[in-house]
Amino acid sequence: MNPQDYVQQKAAASGSSFYYAFLFLPPPKRAAITAFYAFCREVDDVVDDMVDPSVAATKLQWWRTQVSQAFAGNPSHPVMQALMPLAASFQIEERHLQAVIEGCQMDLSQSRYLDYPNLQRYCHLVAGEVGEVAARIFGQTQPQTTAYAHTLGQALQLTNIIRDVGEDARRGRIYLPMSDLKQFGVPAQEILNGSYSERFTALMQFQAQRAHGLYDQALALLPAADLRTQKPGLMMASIYRALLREIEAENFAVLHQRISLTPLRKLWLAWKVQALGRL
């Protein structure tokens, strides 16, 4: 299997909504975003598949070395071999990839976040930096598009956190800020136990409104000059915001199940942005 086939298989196998946005890109951009997304999956899987934190830490350090060697001209992993020939063309820098690894490293040392600013730091690394790279690949021409990309990345990550509250709790993790839990009177143990309450619903409504605010802020930041090139990001905004509204319609029943959109609905939402140019 050559590096291009490897990253294509890695991206497709994830089942992520991101894959639907890739479908409408021209081949060079699609190759770049697929390779970069495969890298993100590789390092994220180190944490998701973790049995022993020390082993996971060793693997992340190995990835740090791989990235440094690749940018020094010696890529050895198939993901880096697929990405490096395209990195310069799309202004992908070593710091971007190292930031993603740093974010995954936080998952090894933290299972709680005291307040929203602390959570924002995590979201910046695992989603904001990813958004910045994606915007460059899609065809950014305006400096302000970077702020749009980081804000949209935060919105997408918060939507993921809202969707995965139950799944994360079963791993002993709570990404919702502890200060928010205290504000709404929701003990962490209730989330870990999968216990619903009116207090939990109010807490989740607060999280959803924060995410909606970020979507609105991101769209307001996107310069008109980059509206056309950034359509893949707008597809992601459309898909993820529809997911957020679905979760709201289900009254935040996320502790015992993973609420999701069908592949057909994701494809329809992506196509609508591509064809009509709006969410």
mmCIF file of C-alpha atoms in Angstrom:
data_model
loop_
_atom_site.group_PDB
_atom_site.id
_atom_site.type_symbol
_atom_site.label_atom_id
_atom_site.label_comp_id
_atom_site.label_asym_id
_atom_site.label_seq_id
_atom_site.Cartn_x
_atom_site.Cartn_y
_atom_site.Cartn_z
ATOM 1 C CA MET A 1 0.000 0.000 0.000
ATOM 2 C CA ASN A 2 1.473 3.348 -1.018
ATOM 3 C CA PRO A 3 1.297 6.425 1.280
ATOM 4 C CA GLN A 4 -1.588 7.989 -0.689
ATOM 5 C CA ASP A 5 -3.705 4.825 -0.374
ATOM 6 C CA TYR A 6 -2.830 4.603 3.321
ATOM 7 C CA VAL A 7 -4.052 8.105 4.180
ATOM 8 C CA GLN A 8 -7.153 7.702 2.007
ATOM 9 C CA GLN A 9 -8.055 4.512 3.848
ATOM 10 C CA LYS A 10 -7.348 6.135 7.228
ATOM 11 C CA ALA A 11 -9.593 9.113 6.452
ATOM 12 C CA ALA A 12 -12.444 7.070 5.001
ATOM 13 C CA ALA A 13 -12.384 4.485 7.807
ATOM 14 C CA SER A 14 -12.903 7.159 10.474
ATOM 15 C CA GLY A 15 -16.473 7.802 9.324
ATOM 16 C CA SER A 16 -15.995 11.451 10.221
ATOM 17 C CA SER A 17 -18.137 14.274 8.890
ATOM 18 C CA PHE A 18 -14.924 15.867 7.618
ATOM 19 C CA TYR A 19 -14.794 13.278 4.863
ATOM 20 C CA TYR A 20 -17.915 14.713 3.203
ATOM 21 C CA ALA A 21 -16.319 18.146 2.918
ATOM 22 C CA PHE A 22 -13.248 16.625 1.247
ATOM 23 C CA LEU A 23 -15.288 15.128 -1.603
ATOM 24 C CA PHE A 24 -15.842 18.465 -3.341
ATOM 25 C CA LEU A 25 -12.193 19.577 -3.370
ATOM 26 C CA PRO A 26 -9.946 19.457 -6.462
ATOM 27 C CA PRO A 27 -7.367 16.594 -6.338
ATOM 28 C CA PRO A 28 -4.304 18.479 -4.963
ATOM 29 C CA LYS A 29 -6.265 20.065 -2.111
ATOM 30 C CA ARG A 30 -8.094 16.815 -1.425
ATOM 31 C CA ALA A 31 -4.750 14.974 -1.241
ATOM 32 C CA ALA A 32 -3.352 17.536 1.205
ATOM 33 C CA ILE A 33 -6.341 17.653 3.544
ATOM 34 C CA THR A 34 -6.683 13.861 3.483
ATOM 35 C CA ALA A 35 -3.023 13.413 4.471
ATOM 36 C CA PHE A 36 -3.279 16.039 7.201
ATOM 37 C CA TYR A 37 -6.517 14.561 8.533
ATOM 38 C CA ALA A 38 -4.915 11.089 8.555
ATOM 39 C CA PHE A 39 -2.112 12.540 10.688
ATOM 40 C CA CYS A 40 -4.662 13.957 13.135
ATOM 41 C CA ARG A 41 -6.391 10.582 13.308
ATOM 42 C CA GLU A 42 -3.104 8.779 13.962
ATOM 43 C CA VAL A 43 -2.149 10.902 16.975
ATOM 44 C CA ASP A 44 -5.722 11.061 18.289
ATOM 45 C CA ASP A 45 -5.969 7.267 18.133
ATOM 46 C CA VAL A 46 -2.935 7.038 20.419
ATOM 47 C CA VAL A 47 -5.080 8.543 23.186
ATOM 48 C CA ASP A 48 -8.403 6.953 22.212
ATOM 49 C CA ASP A 49 -6.861 3.451 22.179
ATOM 50 C CA MET A 50 -4.822 4.065 25.330
ATOM 51 C CA VAL A 51 -4.476 1.205 27.798
ATOM 52 C CA ASP A 52 -1.287 2.360 29.524
ATOM 53 C CA PRO A 53 -0.704 6.157 29.739
ATOM 54 C CA SER A 54 3.075 5.689 29.762
ATOM 55 C CA VAL A 55 2.931 3.721 26.520
ATOM 56 C CA ALA A 56 0.695 6.381 24.974
ATOM 57 C CA ALA A 57 3.135 9.103 26.065
ATOM 58 C CA THR A 58 5.976 7.185 24.427
ATOM 59 C CA LYS A 59 3.995 6.889 21.204
ATOM 60 C CA LEU A 60 3.238 10.623 21.151
ATOM 61 C CA GLN A 61 6.921 11.374 21.687
ATOM 62 C CA TRP A 62 7.666 9.040 18.783
ATOM 63 C CA TRP A 63 5.257 11.084 16.654
ATOM 64 C CA ARG A 64 6.985 14.312 17.710
ATOM 65 C CA THR A 65 10.257 12.868 16.433
ATOM 66 C CA GLN A 66 8.598 11.650 13.231
ATOM 67 C CA VAL A 67 7.269 15.141 12.516
ATOM 68 C CA SER A 68 10.649 16.778 13.177
ATOM 69 C CA GLN A 69 12.436 14.277 10.954
ATOM 70 C CA ALA A 70 9.853 14.707 8.193
ATOM 71 C CA PHE A 71 10.242 18.484 8.131
ATOM 72 C CA ALA A 72 14.032 17.942 8.103
ATOM 73 C CA GLY A 73 13.581 16.030 4.863
ATOM 74 C CA ASN A 74 13.370 12.437 6.086
ATOM 75 C CA PRO A 75 9.727 11.293 6.380
ATOM 76 C CA SER A 76 9.377 7.606 7.223
ATOM 77 C CA HIS A 77 5.742 7.051 8.278
ATOM 78 C CA PRO A 78 3.265 6.716 5.352
ATOM 79 C CA VAL A 79 1.241 9.675 6.655
ATOM 80 C CA MET A 80 4.274 11.939 6.644
ATOM 81 C CA GLN A 81 5.380 10.593 3.278
ATOM 82 C CA ALA A 82 1.980 11.544 1.858
ATOM 83 C CA LEU A 83 1.892 14.949 3.530
ATOM 84 C CA MET A 84 5.406 16.320 3.073
ATOM 85 C CA PRO A 85 5.393 16.745 -0.733
ATOM 86 C CA LEU A 86 2.346 19.018 -0.285
ATOM 87 C CA ALA A 87 3.315 20.872 2.908
ATOM 88 C CA ALA A 88 5.210 23.744 1.325
ATOM 89 C CA SER A 89 2.554 24.394 -1.339
ATOM 90 C CA PHE A 90 -0.120 24.833 1.322
ATOM 91 C CA GLN A 91 2.053 26.513 3.983
ATOM 92 C CA ILE A 92 1.728 23.650 6.447
ATOM 93 C CA GLU A 93 4.373 24.134 9.139
ATOM 94 C CA GLU A 94 5.906 21.843 11.720
ATOM 95 C CA ARG A 95 4.429 23.963 14.522
ATOM 96 C CA HIS A 96 0.918 23.072 13.368
ATOM 97 C CA LEU A 97 1.506 19.335 13.677
ATOM 98 C CA GLN A 98 3.384 19.654 16.960
ATOM 99 C CA ALA A 99 0.473 21.668 18.388
ATOM 100 C CA VAL A 100 -1.950 18.845 17.580
ATOM 101 C CA ILE A 101 0.351 16.397 19.362
ATOM 102 C CA GLU A 102 0.539 18.773 22.344
ATOM 103 C CA GLY A 103 -3.251 18.806 22.518
ATOM 104 C CA CYS A 104 -3.369 15.015 22.541
ATOM 105 C CA GLN A 105 -0.679 15.068 25.241
ATOM 106 C CA MET A 106 -3.092 17.079 27.404
ATOM 107 C CA ASP A 107 -5.517 14.154 27.243
ATOM 108 C CA LEU A 108 -2.905 11.987 28.950
ATOM 109 C CA SER A 109 -2.452 14.373 31.876
ATOM 110 C CA GLN A 110 -5.915 15.924 32.247
ATOM 111 C CA SER A 111 -9.371 14.415 32.589
ATOM 112 C CA ARG A 112 -11.010 17.602 33.920
ATOM 113 C CA TYR A 113 -10.920 21.306 32.994
ATOM 114 C CA LEU A 114 -11.396 23.817 35.789
ATOM 115 C CA ASP A 115 -12.966 26.564 33.683
ATOM 116 C CA TYR A 116 -13.722 27.574 30.112
ATOM 117 C CA PRO A 117 -10.395 29.391 29.468
ATOM 118 C CA ASN A 118 -8.580 26.138 30.306
ATOM 119 C CA LEU A 119 -10.834 24.215 27.928
ATOM 120 C CA GLN A 120 -10.265 26.863 25.259
ATOM 121 C CA ARG A 121 -6.521 26.173 25.383
ATOM 122 C CA TYR A 122 -7.179 22.493 24.686
ATOM 123 C CA CYS A 123 -9.628 23.323 21.869
ATOM 124 C CA HIS A 124 -7.097 25.740 20.372
ATOM 125 C CA LEU A 125 -4.535 22.944 20.043
ATOM 126 C CA VAL A 126 -6.718 20.080 18.827
ATOM 127 C CA ALA A 127 -9.183 22.091 16.722
ATOM 128 C CA GLY A 128 -8.064 25.683 16.192
ATOM 129 C CA GLU A 129 -4.677 24.709 14.775
ATOM 130 C CA VAL A 130 -6.376 22.082 12.628
ATOM 131 C CA GLY A 131 -8.752 24.749 11.340
ATOM 132 C CA GLU A 132 -5.822 27.013 10.469
ATOM 133 C CA VAL A 133 -4.144 24.305 8.388
ATOM 134 C CA ALA A 134 -7.432 23.417 6.709
ATOM 135 C CA ALA A 135 -8.080 27.058 5.776
ATOM 136 C CA ARG A 136 -4.646 27.275 4.162
ATOM 137 C CA ILE A 137 -5.273 24.105 2.163
ATOM 138 C CA PHE A 138 -8.726 25.262 1.065
ATOM 139 C CA GLY A 139 -7.222 28.462 -0.363
ATOM 140 C CA GLN A 140 -7.013 31.238 2.223
ATOM 141 C CA THR A 141 -6.104 34.650 0.777
ATOM 142 C CA GLN A 142 -7.017 37.014 3.646
ATOM 143 C CA PRO A 143 -5.224 37.196 7.052
ATOM 144 C CA GLN A 144 -8.562 37.460 8.912
ATOM 145 C CA THR A 145 -9.521 34.006 7.659
ATOM 146 C CA THR A 146 -7.137 32.565 10.254
ATOM 147 C CA ALA A 147 -9.282 34.020 13.067
ATOM 148 C CA TYR A 148 -12.381 32.578 11.371
ATOM 149 C CA ALA A 149 -10.728 29.147 11.133
ATOM 150 C CA HIS A 150 -9.687 29.101 14.793
ATOM 151 C CA THR A 151 -13.149 30.185 15.957
ATOM 152 C CA LEU A 152 -14.894 27.632 13.770
ATOM 153 C CA GLY A 153 -12.527 24.958 15.065
ATOM 154 C CA GLN A 154 -13.550 25.844 18.631
ATOM 155 C CA ALA A 155 -17.233 25.597 17.677
ATOM 156 C CA LEU A 156 -16.757 22.181 16.072
ATOM 157 C CA GLN A 157 -14.795 20.909 19.066
ATOM 158 C CA LEU A 158 -17.430 22.108 21.548
ATOM 159 C CA THR A 159 -20.062 20.309 19.467
ATOM 160 C CA ASN A 160 -17.954 17.149 19.682
ATOM 161 C CA ILE A 161 -17.678 17.575 23.443
ATOM 162 C CA ILE A 162 -21.454 18.003 23.794
ATOM 163 C CA ARG A 163 -22.113 14.935 21.649
ATOM 164 C CA ASP A 164 -19.573 12.771 23.478
ATOM 165 C CA VAL A 165 -20.344 13.615 27.125
ATOM 166 C CA GLY A 166 -21.534 10.082 27.885
ATOM 167 C CA GLU A 167 -18.813 8.354 25.888
ATOM 168 C CA ASP A 168 -16.111 10.454 27.537
ATOM 169 C CA ALA A 169 -17.627 9.840 30.984
ATOM 170 C CA ARG A 170 -17.319 6.093 30.449
ATOM 171 C CA ARG A 171 -13.599 6.727 29.964
ATOM 172 C CA GLY A 172 -13.507 8.734 33.183
ATOM 173 C CA ARG A 173 -13.269 12.059 31.331
ATOM 174 C CA ILE A 174 -15.351 15.221 31.649
ATOM 175 C CA TYR A 175 -14.542 18.015 29.209
ATOM 176 C CA LEU A 176 -17.343 20.282 30.415
ATOM 177 C CA PRO A 177 -15.700 22.951 32.615
ATOM 178 C CA MET A 178 -15.933 22.205 36.327
ATOM 179 C CA SER A 179 -16.937 25.824 36.969
ATOM 180 C CA ASP A 180 -19.980 25.289 34.724
ATOM 181 C CA LEU A 181 -20.929 22.103 36.573
ATOM 182 C CA LYS A 182 -20.751 24.048 39.835
ATOM 183 C CA GLN A 183 -22.813 26.910 38.401
ATOM 184 C CA PHE A 184 -25.653 24.545 37.449
ATOM 185 C CA GLY A 185 -25.367 22.313 40.504
ATOM 186 C CA VAL A 186 -24.357 19.172 38.614
ATOM 187 C CA PRO A 187 -21.899 16.960 40.556
ATOM 188 C CA ALA A 188 -19.281 15.306 38.367
ATOM 189 C CA GLN A 189 -20.347 11.920 39.741
ATOM 190 C CA GLU A 190 -23.815 12.324 38.229
ATOM 191 C CA ILE A 191 -22.272 12.661 34.766
ATOM 192 C CA LEU A 192 -19.938 9.717 35.388
ATOM 193 C CA ASN A 193 -22.960 7.677 36.500
ATOM 194 C CA GLY A 194 -25.008 8.722 33.461
ATOM 195 C CA SER A 195 -27.703 10.404 35.563
ATOM 196 C CA TYR A 196 -30.074 12.839 33.826
ATOM 197 C CA SER A 197 -31.703 15.759 35.610
ATOM 198 C CA GLU A 198 -33.173 19.165 34.884
ATOM 199 C CA ARG A 199 -29.914 20.597 36.157
ATOM 200 C CA PHE A 200 -27.971 18.561 33.599
ATOM 201 C CA THR A 201 -30.285 19.726 30.797
ATOM 202 C CA ALA A 202 -29.778 23.354 31.832
ATOM 203 C CA LEU A 203 -26.004 22.816 31.883
ATOM 204 C CA MET A 204 -26.089 21.362 28.376
ATOM 205 C CA GLN A 205 -28.311 24.154 27.072
ATOM 206 C CA PHE A 206 -25.656 26.581 28.294
ATOM 207 C CA GLN A 207 -22.940 24.633 26.452
ATOM 208 C CA ALA A 208 -25.020 24.577 23.264
ATOM 209 C CA GLN A 209 -25.594 28.326 23.358
ATOM 210 C CA ARG A 210 -21.851 28.851 23.778
ATOM 211 C CA ALA A 211 -21.245 26.704 20.687
ATOM 212 C CA HIS A 212 -23.922 28.525 18.668
ATOM 213 C CA GLY A 213 -22.301 31.814 19.627
ATOM 214 C CA LEU A 214 -18.972 30.573 18.272
ATOM 215 C CA TYR A 215 -20.556 29.485 14.981
ATOM 216 C CA ASP A 216 -22.091 32.953 14.602
ATOM 217 C CA GLN A 217 -18.790 34.602 15.511
ATOM 218 C CA ALA A 218 -16.853 32.459 13.035
ATOM 219 C CA LEU A 219 -19.200 33.222 10.151
ATOM 220 C CA ALA A 220 -18.990 36.933 10.919
ATOM 221 C CA LEU A 221 -15.174 36.748 10.805
ATOM 222 C CA LEU A 222 -14.955 35.083 7.383
ATOM 223 C CA PRO A 223 -13.967 37.720 4.788
ATOM 224 C CA ALA A 224 -16.181 37.838 1.684
ATOM 225 C CA ALA A 225 -13.078 37.409 -0.477
ATOM 226 C CA ASP A 226 -12.512 33.910 0.970
ATOM 227 C CA LEU A 227 -16.135 32.805 1.054
ATOM 228 C CA ARG A 228 -15.806 30.661 -2.060
ATOM 229 C CA THR A 229 -12.518 28.950 -1.181
ATOM 230 C CA GLN A 230 -13.602 28.199 2.382
ATOM 231 C CA LYS A 231 -16.715 26.266 1.354
ATOM 232 C CA PRO A 232 -15.396 22.992 2.835
ATOM 233 C CA GLY A 233 -15.193 24.638 6.260
ATOM 234 C CA LEU A 234 -18.697 26.002 5.795
ATOM 235 C CA MET A 235 -19.831 22.466 4.973
ATOM 236 C CA MET A 236 -18.413 21.345 8.298
ATOM 237 C CA ALA A 237 -20.184 24.214 10.054
ATOM 238 C CA SER A 238 -23.462 23.196 8.418
ATOM 239 C CA ILE A 239 -23.099 19.513 9.310
ATOM 240 C CA TYR A 240 -21.953 20.081 12.878
ATOM 241 C CA ARG A 241 -24.512 22.779 13.600
ATOM 242 C CA ALA A 242 -27.242 20.464 12.305
ATOM 243 C CA LEU A 243 -25.880 17.814 14.685
ATOM 244 C CA LEU A 244 -25.978 20.306 17.550
ATOM 245 C CA ARG A 245 -29.610 21.121 16.769
ATOM 246 C CA GLU A 246 -30.394 17.404 16.623
ATOM 247 C CA ILE A 247 -28.894 16.978 20.088
ATOM 248 C CA GLU A 248 -30.991 19.912 21.319
ATOM 249 C CA ALA A 249 -34.112 18.338 19.791
ATOM 250 C CA GLU A 250 -33.296 15.106 21.656
ATOM 251 C CA ASN A 251 -33.150 17.147 24.900
ATOM 252 C CA PHE A 252 -29.429 16.393 25.338
ATOM 253 C CA ALA A 253 -29.919 12.654 25.776
ATOM 254 C CA VAL A 254 -26.180 12.154 25.306
ATOM 255 C CA LEU A 255 -25.262 10.227 28.450
ATOM 256 C CA HIS A 256 -26.441 6.837 27.188
ATOM 257 C CA GLN A 257 -26.119 7.201 23.418
ATOM 258 C CA ARG A 258 -24.187 8.901 20.622
ATOM 259 C CA ILE A 259 -26.531 11.094 18.604
ATOM 260 C CA SER A 260 -25.477 11.383 14.968
ATOM 261 C CA LEU A 261 -26.646 12.370 11.495
ATOM 262 C CA THR A 262 -27.105 9.837 8.719
ATOM 263 C CA PRO A 263 -24.471 9.760 5.939
ATOM 264 C CA LEU A 264 -27.145 10.824 3.445
ATOM 265 C CA ARG A 265 -28.053 13.874 5.507
ATOM 266 C CA LYS A 266 -24.384 14.840 5.857
ATOM 267 C CA LEU A 267 -23.915 14.536 2.106
ATOM 268 C CA TRP A 268 -27.036 16.635 1.466
ATOM 269 C CA LEU A 269 -25.861 19.378 3.829
ATOM 270 C CA ALA A 270 -22.413 19.414 2.207
ATOM 271 C CA TRP A 271 -23.877 19.492 -1.309
ATOM 272 C CA LYS A 272 -26.227 22.339 -0.382
ATOM 273 C CA VAL A 273 -23.285 24.510 0.677
ATOM 274 C CA GLN A 274 -21.362 23.551 -2.462
ATOM 275 C CA ALA A 275 -24.270 24.213 -4.817
ATOM 276 C CA LEU A 276 -26.007 27.123 -3.132
ATOM 277 C CA GLY A 277 -23.106 28.700 -1.277
ATOM 278 C CA ARG A 278 -24.976 28.994 2.008
ATOM 279 C CA LEU A 279 -25.603 27.030 5.199
#
